[in-house]
mmCIF file of C-alpha atoms and ligand atoms in Angstrom:
data_model
loop_
_atom_site.group_PDB
_atom_site.id
_atom_site.type_symbol
_atom_site.label_atom_id
_atom_site.label_comp_id
_atom_site.label_asym_id
_atom_site.label_seq_id
_atom_site.Cartn_x
_atom_site.Cartn_y
_atom_site.Cartn_z
ATOM 1 C CA MET F 5 6.563 -9.503 17.776
ATOM 2 C CA ALA F 6 6.179 -8.377 13.725
ATOM 3 C CA GLY F 7 3.147 -6.381 12.532
ATOM 4 C CA LEU F 8 2.154 -2.874 13.552
ATOM 5 C CA GLU F 9 0.409 -1.473 16.388
ATOM 6 C CA LEU F 10 -2.256 2.004 16.148
ATOM 7 C CA ARG F 11 -3.672 2.764 19.733
ATOM 8 C CA GLY F 12 -5.485 6.436 20.354
ATOM 9 C CA ILE F 13 -4.701 7.280 16.878
ATOM 10 C CA ARG F 14 -5.777 11.127 16.402
ATOM 11 C CA LYS F 15 -5.474 12.993 13.677
ATOM 12 C CA ASP F 16 -7.172 16.758 13.683
ATOM 13 C CA TYR F 17 -6.670 19.101 10.180
ATOM 14 C CA GLY F 18 -7.072 22.729 12.218
ATOM 15 C CA SER F 19 -10.886 22.209 14.143
ATOM 16 C CA THR F 20 -11.472 19.405 12.354
ATOM 17 C CA ALA F 21 -11.501 15.788 13.535
ATOM 18 C CA VAL F 22 -10.569 13.621 11.155
ATOM 19 C CA LEU F 23 -9.329 10.780 12.820
ATOM 20 C CA LYS F 24 -11.262 10.037 16.243
ATOM 21 C CA GLY F 25 -9.688 7.860 18.152
ATOM 22 C CA ILE F 26 -8.347 4.217 15.903
ATOM 23 C CA ASP F 27 -7.289 1.125 17.679
ATOM 24 C CA LEU F 28 -5.812 -1.638 15.245
ATOM 25 C CA SER F 29 -3.319 -4.242 15.855
ATOM 26 C CA ILE F 30 -2.268 -5.713 12.503
ATOM 27 C CA ALA F 31 -0.308 -8.905 12.425
ATOM 28 C CA ASP F 32 2.737 -10.332 10.511
ATOM 29 C CA GLY F 33 1.701 -11.194 6.993
ATOM 30 C CA GLU F 34 -1.585 -10.374 7.330
ATOM 31 C CA PHE F 35 -3.342 -8.606 4.359
ATOM 32 C CA VAL F 36 -5.631 -5.712 5.796
ATOM 33 C CA VAL F 37 -7.854 -3.668 4.104
ATOM 34 C CA PHE F 38 -9.180 -0.035 4.775
ATOM 35 C CA VAL F 39 -13.005 0.751 3.209
ATOM 36 C CA GLY F 40 -15.369 3.027 4.109
ATOM 37 C CA PRO F 41 -16.715 5.965 1.829
ATOM 38 C CA SER F 42 -15.440 8.881 0.583
ATOM 39 C CA GLY F 43 -13.860 11.854 3.532
ATOM 40 C CA CYS F 44 -13.995 9.392 6.104
ATOM 41 C CA GLY F 45 -10.654 8.923 6.793
ATOM 42 C CA LYS F 46 -9.214 6.077 4.515
ATOM 43 C CA SER F 47 -6.054 7.910 2.783
ATOM 44 C CA THR F 48 -5.245 9.997 5.716
ATOM 45 C CA LEU F 49 -5.119 6.566 8.313
ATOM 46 C CA LEU F 50 -2.546 5.026 5.772
ATOM 47 C CA ARG F 51 -0.822 8.348 5.070
ATOM 48 C CA VAL F 52 -0.166 8.474 9.162
ATOM 49 C CA ILE F 53 0.911 4.952 8.790
ATOM 50 C CA ALA F 54 3.402 6.186 6.283
ATOM 51 C CA GLY F 55 4.971 8.981 8.108
ATOM 52 C CA LEU F 56 3.930 11.137 5.472
ATOM 53 C CA GLU F 57 1.060 12.856 8.313
ATOM 54 C CA THR F 58 2.178 13.424 12.054
ATOM 55 C CA VAL F 59 -0.445 12.145 14.386
ATOM 56 C CA THR F 60 -2.326 14.549 16.801
ATOM 57 C CA ALA F 61 -2.674 11.984 18.972
ATOM 58 C CA GLY F 62 -2.161 8.699 19.754
ATOM 59 C CA ASP F 63 1.032 6.152 18.700
ATOM 60 C CA ILE F 64 2.275 3.703 15.928
ATOM 61 C CA ARG F 65 5.015 0.929 16.333
ATOM 62 C CA ILE F 66 6.126 -1.663 13.833
ATOM 63 C CA ASP F 67 7.405 -4.800 14.818
ATOM 64 C CA GLY F 68 6.930 -3.582 18.142
ATOM 65 C CA ALA F 69 9.399 -0.728 18.153
ATOM 66 C CA GLU F 70 7.590 2.842 18.742
ATOM 67 C CA VAL F 71 8.069 4.867 15.237
ATOM 68 C CA THR F 72 5.430 7.751 16.197
ATOM 69 C CA ARG F 73 7.744 10.242 15.162
ATOM 70 C CA THR F 74 9.985 8.644 12.863
ATOM 71 C CA ALA F 75 10.267 9.944 9.183
ATOM 72 C CA ALA F 76 8.721 8.210 6.624
ATOM 73 C CA SER F 77 12.121 7.097 4.956
ATOM 74 C CA ASP F 78 13.025 5.140 8.486
ATOM 75 C CA ARG F 79 9.913 2.988 8.800
ATOM 76 C CA GLY F 80 10.238 0.010 7.063
ATOM 77 C CA LEU F 81 7.800 0.426 4.916
ATOM 78 C CA ALA F 82 7.046 1.235 0.694
ATOM 79 C CA MET F 83 3.854 2.495 -0.372
ATOM 80 C CA VAL F 84 2.148 2.005 -4.029
ATOM 81 C CA PHE F 85 0.027 5.144 -4.964
ATOM 82 C CA GLN F 86 -3.130 4.983 -6.940
ATOM 83 C CA SER F 87 -0.670 7.383 -9.584
ATOM 84 C CA TYR F 88 2.340 5.163 -9.678
ATOM 85 C CA ALA F 89 4.341 7.900 -9.450
ATOM 86 C CA LEU F 90 7.050 6.860 -11.754
ATOM 87 C CA TYR F 91 10.097 8.276 -13.100
ATOM 88 C CA PRO F 92 9.537 8.854 -16.939
ATOM 89 C CA HIS F 93 12.796 9.731 -17.715
ATOM 90 C CA MET F 94 14.161 6.113 -16.010
ATOM 91 C CA THR F 95 13.676 2.690 -18.008
ATOM 92 C CA VAL F 96 12.093 0.382 -15.883
ATOM 93 C CA HIS F 97 15.134 -1.382 -14.524
ATOM 94 C CA GLN F 98 16.214 2.212 -13.233
ATOM 95 C CA ASN F 99 12.712 3.320 -12.466
ATOM 96 C CA MET F 100 13.101 -0.483 -9.939
ATOM 97 C CA SER F 101 16.119 0.534 -8.433
ATOM 98 C CA PHE F 102 17.019 4.334 -8.187
ATOM 99 C CA ALA F 103 15.703 3.799 -3.942
ATOM 100 C CA LEU F 104 18.010 0.681 -3.833
ATOM 101 C CA GLU F 105 21.048 2.620 -4.995
ATOM 102 C CA ASN F 106 20.452 5.185 -2.999
ATOM 103 C CA MET F 107 20.528 2.929 0.246
ATOM 104 C CA GLY F 108 23.685 2.202 -0.586
ATOM 105 C CA ILE F 109 22.521 -1.466 -1.841
ATOM 106 C CA ALA F 110 25.049 -3.279 -3.761
ATOM 107 C CA LYS F 111 25.015 -3.441 -7.159
ATOM 108 C CA ALA F 112 24.662 -7.588 -7.748
ATOM 109 C CA GLU F 113 21.566 -7.304 -4.698
ATOM 110 C CA ILE F 114 20.011 -4.744 -6.749
ATOM 111 C CA ALA F 115 20.155 -6.768 -9.618
ATOM 112 C CA ALA F 116 19.093 -10.000 -7.922
ATOM 113 C CA ARG F 117 16.337 -8.137 -6.128
ATOM 114 C CA VAL F 118 14.998 -6.328 -9.641
ATOM 115 C CA ASP F 119 15.365 -10.029 -11.424
ATOM 116 C CA ARG F 120 13.158 -11.526 -8.637
ATOM 117 C CA ALA F 121 10.026 -8.715 -8.855
ATOM 118 C CA ALA F 122 10.248 -8.659 -12.993
ATOM 119 C CA ARG F 123 9.871 -12.285 -13.419
ATOM 120 C CA MET F 124 6.626 -11.383 -10.238
ATOM 121 C CA LEU F 125 4.956 -9.315 -12.094
ATOM 122 C CA ARG F 126 6.311 -10.366 -15.767
ATOM 123 C CA LEU F 127 7.964 -7.291 -16.619
ATOM 124 C CA THR F 128 11.231 -9.392 -17.829
ATOM 125 C CA ASP F 129 10.606 -8.208 -21.349
ATOM 126 C CA TYR F 130 10.452 -4.248 -20.402
ATOM 127 C CA LEU F 131 13.042 -3.557 -18.077
ATOM 128 C CA GLN F 132 14.453 -1.521 -20.803
ATOM 129 C CA ARG F 133 11.168 0.326 -22.061
ATOM 130 C CA ARG F 134 10.176 4.042 -20.267
ATOM 131 C CA PRO F 135 6.970 4.175 -18.586
ATOM 132 C CA ALA F 136 5.352 6.435 -21.861
ATOM 133 C CA ALA F 137 5.656 2.878 -23.678
ATOM 134 C CA LEU F 138 3.976 0.834 -21.187
ATOM 135 C CA SER F 139 0.330 0.020 -20.662
ATOM 136 C CA GLY F 140 -1.322 1.076 -17.516
ATOM 137 C CA GLY F 141 -1.567 -2.058 -15.902
ATOM 138 C CA GLN F 142 2.138 -2.328 -16.994
ATOM 139 C CA ARG F 143 2.623 0.968 -15.601
ATOM 140 C CA GLN F 144 1.341 -0.417 -12.212
ATOM 141 C CA ARG F 145 3.096 -3.046 -12.093
ATOM 142 C CA VAL F 146 6.149 -1.601 -11.984
ATOM 143 C CA ALA F 147 5.171 0.494 -9.089
ATOM 144 C CA ILE F 148 4.362 -2.560 -7.473
ATOM 145 C CA GLY F 149 7.633 -3.769 -8.278
ATOM 146 C CA ARG F 150 9.383 -0.627 -7.052
ATOM 147 C CA ALA F 151 7.802 -1.597 -3.547
ATOM 148 C CA ILE F 152 9.041 -5.483 -3.728
ATOM 149 C CA VAL F 153 12.340 -4.704 -3.899
ATOM 150 C CA ARG F 154 12.271 -2.253 -1.183
ATOM 151 C CA ASP F 155 12.017 -5.542 1.092
ATOM 152 C CA PRO F 156 9.828 -3.855 3.292
ATOM 153 C CA LYS F 157 8.821 -4.779 6.081
ATOM 154 C CA ILE F 158 4.914 -3.516 5.433
ATOM 155 C CA PHE F 159 3.013 -2.816 2.391
ATOM 156 C CA LEU F 160 1.166 0.065 2.108
ATOM 157 C CA PHE F 161 -1.260 0.410 -1.295
ATOM 158 C CA ASP F 162 -3.586 3.803 -2.062
ATOM 159 C CA GLU F 163 -6.558 2.538 -3.924
ATOM 160 C CA PRO F 164 -3.471 0.977 -6.347
ATOM 161 C CA LEU F 165 -6.157 -0.303 -9.164
ATOM 162 C CA SER F 166 -8.253 2.599 -9.907
ATOM 163 C CA ASN F 167 -6.552 4.438 -12.880
ATOM 164 C CA LEU F 168 -7.232 0.853 -14.805
ATOM 165 C CA ASP F 169 -10.269 -0.246 -16.590
ATOM 166 C CA ALA F 170 -12.307 -2.905 -15.364
ATOM 167 C CA GLU F 171 -10.608 -5.991 -17.540
ATOM 168 C CA LEU F 172 -6.989 -4.393 -16.026
ATOM 169 C CA ARG F 173 -8.495 -4.141 -12.580
ATOM 170 C CA VAL F 174 -8.864 -8.029 -12.107
ATOM 171 C CA ALA F 175 -5.889 -9.061 -13.465
ATOM 172 C CA THR F 176 -3.986 -7.026 -11.268
ATOM 173 C CA ARG F 177 -6.164 -7.577 -8.370
ATOM 174 C CA LYS F 178 -5.404 -11.709 -9.446
ATOM 175 C CA GLU F 179 -1.513 -11.315 -9.426
ATOM 176 C CA LEU F 180 -1.521 -8.845 -6.218
ATOM 177 C CA ALA F 181 -3.213 -12.254 -4.301
ATOM 178 C CA ALA F 182 -0.881 -13.796 -6.274
ATOM 179 C CA LEU F 183 2.484 -12.246 -4.806
ATOM 180 C CA HIS F 184 0.993 -11.828 -1.052
ATOM 181 C CA ALA F 185 0.804 -15.843 -1.389
ATOM 182 C CA GLU F 186 4.547 -15.312 -2.775
ATOM 183 C CA ILE F 187 5.743 -13.372 -0.751
ATOM 184 C CA GLY F 188 4.097 -13.108 2.582
ATOM 185 C CA GLY F 189 4.425 -9.683 3.648
ATOM 186 C CA THR F 190 2.155 -7.445 5.901
ATOM 187 C CA MET F 191 -0.209 -5.205 3.183
ATOM 188 C CA ILE F 192 -2.925 -2.539 3.918
ATOM 189 C CA TYR F 193 -4.461 -2.127 1.371
ATOM 190 C CA VAL F 194 -6.920 0.723 0.961
ATOM 191 C CA THR F 195 -9.687 1.270 -1.929
ATOM 192 C CA HIS F 196 -13.390 1.649 -1.936
ATOM 193 C CA ASP F 197 -14.098 -1.434 -4.073
ATOM 194 C CA GLN F 198 -16.274 -4.172 -2.305
ATOM 195 C CA VAL F 199 -15.255 -6.664 -4.455
ATOM 196 C CA GLU F 200 -11.200 -5.982 -3.826
ATOM 197 C CA ALA F 201 -11.986 -5.332 -0.530
ATOM 198 C CA MET F 202 -13.579 -8.756 0.068
ATOM 199 C CA THR F 203 -11.348 -10.509 -2.566
ATOM 200 C CA LEU F 204 -7.500 -9.397 -1.323
ATOM 201 C CA ALA F 205 -8.426 -9.122 2.549
ATOM 202 C CA ASP F 206 -7.787 -10.981 5.728
ATOM 203 C CA ARG F 207 -9.504 -8.689 7.429
ATOM 204 C CA ILE F 208 -11.694 -5.701 6.521
ATOM 205 C CA VAL F 209 -10.944 -2.737 8.569
ATOM 206 C CA VAL F 210 -15.124 -0.688 7.879
ATOM 207 C CA LEU F 211 -14.043 3.210 8.848
ATOM 208 C CA ASN F 212 -17.060 5.840 9.202
ATOM 209 C CA GLY F 213 -16.383 9.550 10.039
ATOM 210 C CA GLY F 214 -13.134 8.883 11.687
ATOM 211 C CA ARG F 215 -13.869 5.647 13.550
ATOM 212 C CA ILE F 216 -13.546 2.262 12.957
ATOM 213 C CA GLU F 217 -17.268 0.740 12.493
ATOM 214 C CA GLN F 218 -16.230 -3.326 11.574
ATOM 215 C CA ILE F 219 -13.697 -4.982 11.800
ATOM 216 C CA GLY F 220 -13.713 -8.904 10.095
ATOM 217 C CA THR F 221 -12.998 -11.360 7.836
ATOM 218 C CA PRO F 222 -14.385 -10.654 4.384
ATOM 219 C CA LEU F 223 -16.738 -14.000 5.469
ATOM 220 C CA GLU F 224 -17.495 -12.616 9.129
ATOM 221 C CA LEU F 225 -19.236 -8.506 7.698
ATOM 222 C CA TYR F 226 -20.962 -10.529 4.493
ATOM 223 C CA ASN F 227 -22.821 -12.625 6.982
ATOM 224 C CA ARG F 228 -23.553 -9.974 9.092
ATOM 225 C CA PRO F 229 -27.391 -8.593 9.026
HETATM 226 P P1 ADP O 6 -10.754 9.214 2.429
HETATM 227 O O1 ADP O 6 -9.444 8.549 1.935
HETATM 228 O O2 ADP O 6 -11.205 7.994 2.614
HETATM 229 O O3 ADP O 6 -11.305 8.921 1.326
HETATM 230 P P2 ADP O 6 -9.652 11.272 3.121
HETATM 231 O O4 ADP O 6 -8.683 10.760 4.132
HETATM 232 O O5 ADP O 6 -9.147 11.738 2.040
HETATM 233 O O6 ADP O 6 -10.577 10.471 3.518
HETATM 234 O O7 ADP O 6 -9.772 12.888 4.096
HETATM 235 C C1 ADP O 6 -10.839 12.382 5.224
HETATM 236 C C2 ADP O 6 -10.863 14.184 5.624
HETATM 237 O O8 ADP O 6 -9.734 14.503 5.909
HETATM 238 C C3 ADP O 6 -11.665 14.718 4.454
HETATM 239 O O9 ADP O 6 -12.969 15.396 4.957
HETATM 240 C C4 ADP O 6 -10.834 15.831 3.840
HETATM 241 O O10 ADP O 6 -11.615 16.860 3.068
HETATM 242 C C5 ADP O 6 -10.044 15.639 4.924
HETATM 243 N N1 ADP O 6 -8.334 16.246 4.377
HETATM 244 C C6 ADP O 6 -8.184 15.046 4.191
HETATM 245 N N2 ADP O 6 -6.277 15.787 4.017
HETATM 246 C C7 ADP O 6 -6.889 17.029 4.614
HETATM 247 C C8 ADP O 6 -5.722 17.577 4.619
HETATM 248 N N3 ADP O 6 -3.953 18.060 4.431
HETATM 249 N N4 ADP O 6 -6.093 19.421 4.984
HETATM 250 C C9 ADP O 6 -7.467 19.240 5.832
HETATM 251 N N5 ADP O 6 -7.815 18.072 5.696
HETATM 252 C C10 ADP O 6 -8.161 16.861 4.957
HETATM 253 P P1 ADP O 7 -8.045 10.626 -2.560
HETATM 254 O O1 ADP O 7 -8.220 10.488 -3.480
HETATM 255 O O2 ADP O 7 -6.547 10.205 -1.713
HETATM 256 O O3 ADP O 7 -9.320 10.717 -1.733
HETATM 257 P P2 ADP O 7 -7.682 13.687 -2.371
HETATM 258 O O4 ADP O 7 -8.555 13.883 -4.066
HETATM 259 O O5 ADP O 7 -9.141 13.747 -1.411
HETATM 260 O O6 ADP O 7 -7.614 11.938 -2.110
HETATM 261 O O7 ADP O 7 -7.196 14.612 -1.734
HETATM 262 C C1 ADP O 7 -5.759 14.519 -2.344
HETATM 263 C C2 ADP O 7 -4.463 15.553 -1.628
HETATM 264 O O8 ADP O 7 -5.363 16.592 -1.206
HETATM 265 C C3 ADP O 7 -4.192 14.233 -0.223
HETATM 266 O O9 ADP O 7 -2.894 14.692 -0.104
HETATM 267 C C4 ADP O 7 -5.578 14.810 0.815
HETATM 268 O O10 ADP O 7 -4.572 15.225 2.157
HETATM 269 C C5 ADP O 7 -5.339 17.136 0.249
HETATM 270 N N1 ADP O 7 -6.527 17.146 1.131
HETATM 271 C C6 ADP O 7 -8.109 16.743 0.786
HETATM 272 N N2 ADP O 7 -8.946 16.884 1.630
HETATM 273 C C7 ADP O 7 -8.176 17.911 1.731
HETATM 274 C C8 ADP O 7 -8.849 19.480 1.993
HETATM 275 N N3 ADP O 7 -9.959 19.615 2.731
HETATM 276 N N4 ADP O 7 -8.212 20.694 2.673
HETATM 277 C C9 ADP O 7 -6.797 19.860 2.299
HETATM 278 N N5 ADP O 7 -5.935 19.145 1.920
HETATM 279 C C10 ADP O 7 -6.493 18.260 1.160
#
């Protein structure tokens, strides 16, 4: 019963319909990528799932439980933004542990989670640095680490690689694929980059004009005329 269910999701901004009825089931552990032209509603759909936007109609279930009106902080999700959103005055370690301290998790457990994430993301030698002393790729890995330590039911990624240069984008993409193989979490990922979609996705959802236009594995979509 794990995963995510979207039923009849609609989102209007004033008189403009941005999502026009999205039905989608995502299985536990699946890596799903949303693609489509700029303005098609990818970010809005991700923000609706995250609880950062309310829906105009429809319902959302996580692990079978209705969360349509549940606050973002109570949905058990973690989101990684394009812009990293790290705290500049905190070290890498503090950036990764801050939210866990607020959640009341025991110190030893926090230390274990941060160490594990840092090892996975090759950040162990940088834990005492501040974000300003890191490269763009390292900063994005800290943002990913901050999501991992929360141990979320679902990871949400909003164009997480688009601020990186081409070389780093390829390297970080490979790390994300390895990460998914290692921790096996449900991942929902927005990008306008076809290569990212093809290499990362179990399934690709092509949005157009606020509707699902196509859906399938990379191979199915690639072979479709
Ligand atoms: P994408 O991520 O696919 O580029 P978005 O979800 O960001 O698309 O936006 C879809 C449409 O919704 C766009 O036309 C955008 O201008 C509009 N939109 C997004 N957020 C808002 C908002 N807060 N208020 C009004 N319109 C919005
Ligand atoms: P993205 O890079 O994800 O497509 P945008 O740069 O289009 O995002 O939008 C940045 C922010 O502005 C988002 O929070 C989005 O919801 C909001 N936004 C986008 N379009 C509009 C709009 N037409 N009116 C109001 N807010 C908007």
